[in-house]
Amino acid sequence: MKLYDFTPAPNPRRVRIFLAEKGIKVPMEQIDLMSRAQLKPEFLAVNPQGTVPALVLDDGTVISEVVAICRYFEAVQPEPRLFGTTPAEQALVTMWEHIFELDGMLAIGEAFRNSVERFKDRALPGQLNHPQIPALVERGRRRTVHFFDKLEACLADRPYVAGGSYSIADITAMASVDFAKRMDYAIPEGNAHSRRWYEAVSSRPSAAA
Amino acid sequence: MKLYDFTPAPNPRRVRIFLAEKGIKVPMEQIDLMSRAQLKPEFLAVNPQGTVPALVLDDGTVISEVVAICRYFEAVQPEPRLFGTTPAEQALVTMWEHIFELDGMLAIGEAFRNSVERFKDRALPGQLNHPQIPALVERGRRRTVHFFDKLEACLADRPYVAGGSYSIADITAMASVDFAKRMDYAIPEGNAHSRRWYEAVSSRPSAAA
């Protein structure tokens, strides 16, 4: 088994945190996204999506997409449960993970990738090159501000994003907050619930993974 | 229990197909997205995300996001399995569902919502209004073409999107193909694997849901 990783990137970090919470160690190989190694033929032969992270199982099965890789490890080692236990918990974890992926990670990525010079022709991840679109910087920034509002509302009545227990939804939300720092966004001063939560999740040992 | 639905929209359809495959019937209520009923205070009090579909459980728990609603029903009634069975199958279903949501549904939605008059200030779903961005029509169209390539490559060596069994990944991919018709895209003539697959999945009784 091997996990293709790139330490500085926010998406592979979500998997590393998940594995740290499970106490699972997997052999890793770095794919240097800075030199676009994910688009070279050697890596596309492994993961045709041209994305990192990617997990290769011992039988050669390749799994891309953060949530899919994490789902694999949840199935092979259910404890501690990071996708919820009861049907309603499972649904709420899936829901909040999805919301914060789209309204957090993707929204922040929209502002980031459309404004930073080195993503000039790489405004979206994956095989296709896309030029930056200036109007998306503004839209991404509006969405990033809204992400912080949504996070605060979500956490108003519960300790963790999806309820009473830490889950993959917290990982995605925390990774979003940290990703937003690259655009100089921080949790607003007045967002007391988010600040309390961020303090708790980012002081877990897994956050350093 | 109640499922908020809007028959003409592609995302609620994904849930209806899933329920039809499971043989589950749920009371439904239409939320007229054409008159923007999803953004009215009455509905935002139910689902603050301002999106349809949304499922309300008997205890008042609200679940939004297609994949989360489907995950709930998979947990309460596992058979027939639509999220895979073994750990690797579960991961592959999650992976392909995610790929075709982002590179299918969202890509096509990018072209569609940025070009159609009635989405003038609604280029993204959810609470915030976003103006259309003309450059996204072109980008969305390029991504739609790429979606068909990706679907064809995916189906080259297997009967269904995620392997040997029909799954939620087929539902998302089929809904994407049908959504693309609204932009006058069809599976290209030469894409024999996709055509064979589409014929099979769209002739299942659930496709009419």
Coordinates of C-alpha atoms in Angstrom, one line a residue:
Chain A
M1 CA 0.0 0.0 0.0
K2 CA 1.2 3.5 -0.7
L3 CA -0.2 7.0 -0.2
Y4 CA 0.8 9.6 -2.7
D5 CA 1.1 12.8 -0.7
F6 CA 2.4 16.4 -0.9
T7 CA 3.0 17.8 2.5
P8 CA 2.4 21.5 1.8
A9 CA -1.0 21.0 0.1
P10 CA -4.3 21.2 2.0
N11 CA -6.1 18.2 0.5
P12 CA -3.5 15.5 1.3
R13 CA -3.3 17.0 4.8
R14 CA -6.9 16.0 5.3
V15 CA -6.0 12.4 4.8
R16 CA -2.9 12.6 7.0
I17 CA -5.0 14.0 9.8
F18 CA -7.6 11.3 9.4
L19 CA -4.9 8.6 9.5
A20 CA -3.3 10.1 12.6
E21 CA -6.7 10.1 14.3
K22 CA -7.0 6.4 13.5
G23 CA -3.4 5.6 14.5
I24 CA -2.8 4.2 11.0
K25 CA 0.6 4.4 9.4
V26 CA 0.9 4.1 5.6
P27 CA 4.1 4.3 3.4
M28 CA 4.0 7.6 1.6
E29 CA 5.6 9.1 -1.4
Q30 CA 5.8 12.8 -2.2
I31 CA 4.5 14.1 -5.5
D32 CA 5.9 17.6 -6.0
L33 CA 2.9 19.7 -7.0
M34 CA 5.1 22.7 -7.3
S35 CA 6.9 21.1 -10.3
R36 CA 3.5 19.7 -11.5
A37 CA 4.7 16.1 -11.0
Q38 CA 1.0 15.1 -10.7
L39 CA 0.6 15.8 -14.4
K40 CA 3.7 13.8 -15.6
P41 CA 3.1 10.5 -17.4
E42 CA 4.6 8.5 -14.6
F43 CA 2.0 9.7 -12.1
L44 CA -0.9 9.8 -14.5
A45 CA -0.2 6.1 -15.1
V46 CA -1.0 5.7 -11.4
N47 CA -3.8 8.2 -11.0
P48 CA -5.3 9.3 -14.3
Q49 CA -7.2 12.1 -12.4
G50 CA -3.8 13.9 -11.9
T51 CA -4.6 14.7 -8.3
V52 CA -3.0 14.1 -5.0
P53 CA -3.7 12.4 -2.6
A54 CA -4.1 9.0 -4.1
L55 CA -3.9 5.6 -2.4
V56 CA -2.7 2.5 -4.1
L57 CA -3.8 -0.8 -2.5
D58 CA -1.7 -3.9 -2.5
D59 CA -3.8 -5.4 -5.3
G60 CA -3.2 -2.3 -7.4
T61 CA -6.6 -0.6 -6.9
V62 CA -6.2 3.1 -7.0
I63 CA -8.3 5.4 -4.9
S64 CA -8.3 9.1 -5.4
E65 CA -10.5 11.8 -3.7
V66 CA -9.9 12.6 0.0
V67 CA -13.3 11.4 1.1
A68 CA -13.0 8.1 -0.7
I69 CA -9.5 7.4 0.7
C70 CA -10.8 8.2 4.2
R71 CA -13.9 6.0 3.6
Y72 CA -11.6 3.1 2.8
F73 CA -9.7 3.4 6.1
E74 CA -13.0 3.8 8.0
A75 CA -14.2 0.5 6.5
V76 CA -11.0 -1.5 7.3
Q77 CA -10.6 0.0 10.7
P78 CA -13.9 1.4 12.0
E79 CA -12.6 2.7 15.4
P80 CA -12.4 5.5 16.3
R81 CA -15.5 6.3 14.2
L82 CA -14.9 9.4 12.1
F83 CA -17.9 9.1 9.8
G84 CA -20.5 8.8 12.5
T85 CA -22.2 5.7 14.0
T86 CA -26.1 5.9 13.9
P87 CA -27.8 6.5 10.5
A88 CA -28.5 10.1 11.5
E89 CA -25.0 10.7 12.7
Q90 CA -23.6 9.2 9.5
A91 CA -25.8 11.5 7.4
L92 CA -24.9 14.6 9.4
V93 CA -21.2 13.9 9.1
T94 CA -21.5 13.3 5.4
M95 CA -23.6 16.5 5.1
W96 CA -21.2 18.8 7.0
E97 CA -18.1 17.3 5.3
H98 CA -19.7 18.0 2.0
I99 CA -20.8 21.5 2.9
F100 CA -17.4 22.5 4.1
E101 CA -15.7 20.9 1.2
L102 CA -17.7 22.9 -1.3
D103 CA -18.3 26.1 0.7
G104 CA -14.9 25.9 2.5
M105 CA -12.1 24.2 0.5
L106 CA -13.5 24.9 -3.0
A107 CA -14.6 28.4 -2.2
I108 CA -11.2 29.4 -0.7
G109 CA -9.5 27.5 -3.6
E110 CA -11.4 29.7 -6.0
A111 CA -10.0 32.9 -4.5
F112 CA -6.6 31.4 -4.1
R113 CA -6.0 29.6 -7.4
N114 CA -7.4 32.5 -9.4
S115 CA -5.1 35.1 -7.8
V116 CA -1.7 33.4 -7.1
E117 CA 0.9 33.7 -9.9
R118 CA 2.0 30.1 -9.9
F119 CA -1.6 28.9 -10.6
K120 CA -1.8 31.2 -13.7
D121 CA -3.0 28.4 -16.0
R122 CA -4.1 26.1 -13.2
A123 CA -7.2 27.7 -11.8
L124 CA -8.7 24.2 -11.2
P125 CA -7.0 21.0 -10.1
G126 CA -7.0 17.9 -12.4
Q127 CA -5.9 17.1 -15.9
L128 CA -7.2 20.2 -17.7
N129 CA -5.4 23.6 -17.6
H130 CA -7.7 26.5 -17.0
P131 CA -6.7 30.1 -17.1
Q132 CA -7.3 32.3 -14.1
I133 CA -10.6 34.4 -14.2
P134 CA -10.2 37.7 -12.3
A135 CA -13.9 37.8 -11.3
L136 CA -13.5 34.5 -9.4
V137 CA -11.1 36.1 -7.0
E138 CA -13.8 38.5 -5.9
R139 CA -16.4 35.7 -5.8
G140 CA -14.1 33.3 -3.9
R141 CA -13.5 36.0 -1.3
R142 CA -17.2 36.6 -0.8
R143 CA -17.7 32.9 -0.4
T144 CA -14.8 32.7 2.0
V145 CA -16.4 35.3 4.2
H146 CA -19.6 33.3 4.0
F147 CA -17.8 30.1 5.0
F148 CA -16.8 31.7 8.3
D149 CA -20.4 32.7 8.9
K150 CA -21.6 29.2 8.1
L151 CA -19.0 27.7 10.4
E152 CA -20.1 29.9 13.3
A153 CA -23.8 29.1 12.8
C154 CA -23.0 25.4 12.6
L155 CA -21.0 25.4 15.9
A156 CA -23.5 27.6 17.9
D157 CA -25.2 24.6 19.6
R158 CA -22.6 21.8 19.5
P159 CA -19.0 21.0 20.3
Y160 CA -18.0 19.6 16.9
V161 CA -19.1 20.4 13.4
A162 CA -21.5 17.4 13.0
G163 CA -22.5 17.0 16.7
G164 CA -21.1 15.6 19.9
S165 CA -18.1 13.8 18.4
Y166 CA -15.0 14.7 16.4
S167 CA -15.4 13.6 12.8
I168 CA -14.1 13.9 9.2
A169 CA -16.3 17.0 9.0
D170 CA -14.1 18.7 11.6
I171 CA -11.0 17.8 9.6
T172 CA -12.4 19.4 6.4
A173 CA -13.6 22.5 8.3
M174 CA -10.2 22.9 10.1
A175 CA -8.3 22.4 6.8
S176 CA -10.5 25.1 5.3
V177 CA -9.7 27.5 8.1
D178 CA -6.0 26.9 7.7
F179 CA -6.2 27.1 3.9
A180 CA -7.9 30.5 4.2
K181 CA -4.9 31.8 6.1
R182 CA -3.0 31.7 2.8
M183 CA -5.4 34.4 1.7
D184 CA -4.9 36.2 5.0
Y185 CA -8.3 35.3 6.3
A186 CA -8.7 34.3 10.0
I187 CA -11.8 33.4 12.0
P188 CA -13.4 36.7 12.8
E189 CA -12.8 38.0 16.3
G190 CA -16.4 37.9 17.3
N191 CA -17.0 34.3 16.2
A192 CA -16.6 32.8 19.7
H193 CA -18.0 29.3 18.8
S194 CA -15.6 28.9 15.9
R195 CA -12.7 30.1 18.0
R196 CA -13.4 27.7 20.8
W197 CA -13.8 24.9 18.3
Y198 CA -10.7 25.7 16.4
E199 CA -8.6 25.9 19.6
A200 CA -9.9 22.4 20.4
V201 CA -9.4 20.7 17.0
S202 CA -6.1 22.3 16.2
S203 CA -4.6 21.3 19.6
R204 CA -5.2 17.6 18.9
P205 CA -2.0 15.8 18.0
S206 CA -3.4 14.9 14.6
A207 CA -3.5 18.5 13.5
A208 CA 0.2 18.5 13.1
A209 CA 0.1 15.5 10.7
Chain B
M1 CA -40.3 12.2 7.7
K2 CA -40.5 14.5 4.7
L3 CA -38.3 15.0 1.7
Y4 CA -38.3 18.4 0.1
D5 CA -38.1 18.0 -3.6
F6 CA -38.4 19.9 -6.9
T7 CA -39.2 17.6 -9.7
P8 CA -37.5 19.4 -12.6
A9 CA -34.2 19.9 -10.9
P10 CA -31.3 17.5 -11.4
N11 CA -30.1 17.2 -7.8
P12 CA -33.4 16.1 -6.1
R13 CA -33.7 13.6 -8.9
R14 CA -30.6 11.9 -7.7
V15 CA -32.3 11.2 -4.4
R16 CA -35.5 10.1 -6.0
I17 CA -33.6 7.5 -8.2
F18 CA -31.8 6.3 -5.1
L19 CA -35.0 5.8 -3.2
A20 CA -36.6 4.0 -6.2
E21 CA -33.7 1.6 -6.3
K22 CA -34.2 0.9 -2.6
G23 CA -37.9 0.6 -3.0
I24 CA -38.4 3.3 -0.3
K25 CA -41.3 5.7 -0.3
V26 CA -41.1 9.0 1.5
P27 CA -43.7 11.8 1.8
M28 CA -42.5 14.7 -0.4
E29 CA -43.2 18.4 -0.7
Q30 CA -42.4 20.5 -3.7
I31 CA -40.3 23.6 -3.2
D32 CA -40.6 25.7 -6.3
L33 CA -37.1 26.7 -7.2
M34 CA -38.4 28.7 -10.2
S35 CA -40.0 31.2 -7.8
R36 CA -37.0 30.8 -5.4
A37 CA -39.1 29.3 -2.7
Q38 CA -35.9 27.8 -1.3
L39 CA -34.7 31.2 -0.2
K40 CA -37.9 32.3 1.5
P41 CA -37.9 32.5 5.3
E42 CA -40.3 29.5 5.7
F43 CA -37.9 27.2 3.9
L44 CA -34.7 28.7 5.3
A45 CA -36.2 27.9 8.8
V46 CA -36.2 24.3 7.7
N47 CA -32.9 24.1 5.7
P48 CA -30.7 27.1 6.4
Q49 CA -28.5 26.0 3.4
G50 CA -31.3 27.2 1.1
T51 CA -31.0 24.1 -1.0
V52 CA -33.2 21.2 -2.2
P53 CA -33.3 18.3 -1.7
A54 CA -33.6 18.3 2.1
L55 CA -34.8 15.5 4.3
V56 CA -36.5 16.1 7.7
L57 CA -36.5 13.1 10.1
D58 CA -39.3 12.5 12.5
D59 CA -37.2 13.9 15.4
G60 CA -36.7 17.1 13.4
T61 CA -33.1 16.4 12.2
V62 CA -32.6 18.1 8.9
I63 CA -30.3 16.5 6.3
S64 CA -29.3 18.4 3.2
E65 CA -26.8 17.4 0.4
V66 CA -27.7 14.6 -1.9
V67 CA -25.0 12.2 -0.8
A68 CA -25.8 12.7 2.9
I69 CA -29.5 12.0 2.3
C70 CA -28.6 8.9 0.4
R71 CA -26.2 7.8 3.0
Y72 CA -29.0 8.0 5.6
F73 CA -31.2 5.6 3.6
E74 CA -28.3 3.3 3.0
A75 CA -27.7 3.0 6.7
V76 CA -31.4 2.4 7.6
Q77 CA -32.0 0.0 4.8
P78 CA -28.7 -1.4 3.5
E79 CA -30.1 -3.6 0.7
P80 CA -29.7 -3.3 -2.2
R81 CA -26.2 -1.9 -1.5
L82 CA -25.7 1.3 -3.5
F83 CA -22.5 2.5 -1.7
G84 CA -20.5 -0.7 -2.2
T85 CA -19.9 -3.6 0.1
T86 CA -16.2 -4.4 0.7
P87 CA -13.9 -1.6 1.8
A88 CA -12.4 -1.2 -1.7
E89 CA -15.8 -1.2 -3.3
Q90 CA -17.0 1.4 -0.8
A91 CA -14.0 3.6 -1.6
L92 CA -14.4 3.3 -5.4
V93 CA -18.1 4.1 -5.2
T94 CA -17.3 7.2 -3.1
M95 CA -14.5 8.2 -5.4
W96 CA -16.5 8.0 -8.7
E97 CA -19.6 9.6 -7.1
H98 CA -17.3 12.4 -6.0
I99 CA -15.6 12.7 -9.4
F100 CA -18.8 12.8 -11.3
E101 CA -20.4 15.3 -8.9
L102 CA -17.5 17.7 -9.3
D103 CA -16.5 17.1 -12.9
G104 CA -20.1 16.3 -14.1
M105 CA -22.8 18.0 -12.1
L106 CA -20.8 21.0 -11.0
A107 CA -19.0 21.4 -14.3
I108 CA -22.2 21.3 -16.3
G109 CA -23.9 23.6 -13.7
E110 CA -21.1 26.1 -14.3
A111 CA -21.9 26.3 -18.0
F112 CA -25.6 26.2 -17.4
R113 CA -26.1 28.7 -14.5
N114 CA -23.7 31.2 -16.0
S115 CA -25.5 31.4 -19.3
V116 CA -29.3 31.0 -18.7
E117 CA -31.2 34.2 -18.2
R118 CA -33.2 33.0 -15.2
F119 CA -29.9 32.4 -13.2
K120 CA -28.7 35.9 -13.9
D121 CA -27.9 36.6 -10.3
R122 CA -27.9 32.9 -9.1
A123 CA -24.7 31.5 -10.7
L124 CA -24.2 29.3 -7.7
P125 CA -26.9 27.5 -5.5
G126 CA -27.2 28.4 -1.8
Q127 CA -27.9 31.4 0.3
L128 CA -25.7 33.9 -1.5
N129 CA -26.5 35.6 -4.8
H130 CA -23.7 35.5 -7.3
P131 CA -23.8 37.3 -10.7
Q132 CA -23.1 35.3 -13.8
I133 CA -19.5 35.4 -15.1
P134 CA -19.3 35.0 -18.9
A135 CA -15.9 33.3 -18.8
L136 CA -17.4 30.5 -16.8
V137 CA -19.7 29.5 -19.7
E138 CA -16.6 28.7 -21.8
R139 CA -14.9 27.0 -18.9
G140 CA -17.9 25.0 -18.0
R141 CA -18.3 23.9 -21.6
R142 CA -14.7 22.7 -21.8
R143 CA -15.2 20.8 -18.5
T144 CA -18.5 19.3 -19.9
V145 CA -16.6 17.9 -22.9
H146 CA -14.0 16.5 -20.5
F147 CA -16.7 14.9 -18.4
F148 CA -17.7 12.8 -21.4
D149 CA -14.1 11.8 -22.0
K150 CA -13.7 10.8 -18.3
L151 CA -16.9 8.8 -18.3
E152 CA -15.9 6.9 -21.4
A153 CA -12.4 6.1 -19.9
C154 CA -14.1 5.0 -16.7
L155 CA -16.4 2.6 -18.4
A156 CA -13.9 1.0 -20.7
D157 CA -13.3 -2.0 -18.5
R158 CA -16.4 -2.5 -16.4
P159 CA -20.2 -2.6 -16.7
Y160 CA -20.9 0.2 -14.2
V161 CA -19.1 3.3 -13.2
A162 CA -17.6 2.0 -10.0
G163 CA -17.2 -1.7 -11.0
G164 CA -19.4 -4.7 -11.4
S165 CA -22.5 -3.4 -9.6
Y166 CA -24.9 -0.5 -10.1
S167 CA -24.3 2.2 -7.4
I168 CA -24.9 5.8 -6.4
A169 CA -21.9 6.7 -8.7
D170 CA -24.1 5.6 -11.7
I171 CA -26.9 7.8 -10.5
T172 CA -24.7 10.9 -10.3
A173 CA -23.1 10.1 -13.7
M174 CA -26.5 9.5 -15.3
A175 CA -28.0 12.6 -13.8
S176 CA -25.0 14.5 -15.2
V177 CA -25.5 13.2 -18.7
D178 CA -29.2 14.2 -18.5
F179 CA -28.3 17.6 -17.1
A180 CA -25.9 18.2 -19.9
K181 CA -28.8 17.7 -22.4
R182 CA -30.1 21.1 -21.2
M183 CA -26.9 22.6 -22.8
D184 CA -27.4 20.5 -25.9
Y185 CA -24.7 18.0 -25.1
A186 CA -25.1 14.3 -25.7
I187 CA -22.7 11.4 -25.3
P188 CA -20.5 11.6 -28.3
E189 CA -21.3 9.1 -31.1
G190 CA -18.0 7.3 -30.8
N191 CA -18.2 6.7 -27.0
A192 CA -19.4 3.2 -27.2
H193 CA -18.8 2.2 -23.6
S194 CA -20.8 5.3 -22.3
R195 CA -23.6 4.6 -24.8
R196 CA -23.9 1.0 -23.7
W197 CA -23.9 2.0 -20.1
Y198 CA -26.3 4.9 -20.5
E199 CA -28.8 2.6 -22.3
A200 CA -28.6 0.1 -19.4
V201 CA -28.9 2.6 -16.5
S202 CA -31.6 4.8 -18.1
S203 CA -33.8 1.8 -18.9
R204 CA -34.0 0.8 -15.2
P205 CA -37.4 1.8 -13.8
S206 CA -35.7 4.1 -11.2
A207 CA -34.5 6.4 -14.0
A208 CA -38.1 7.7 -14.4
A209 CA -38.2 8.7 -10.7

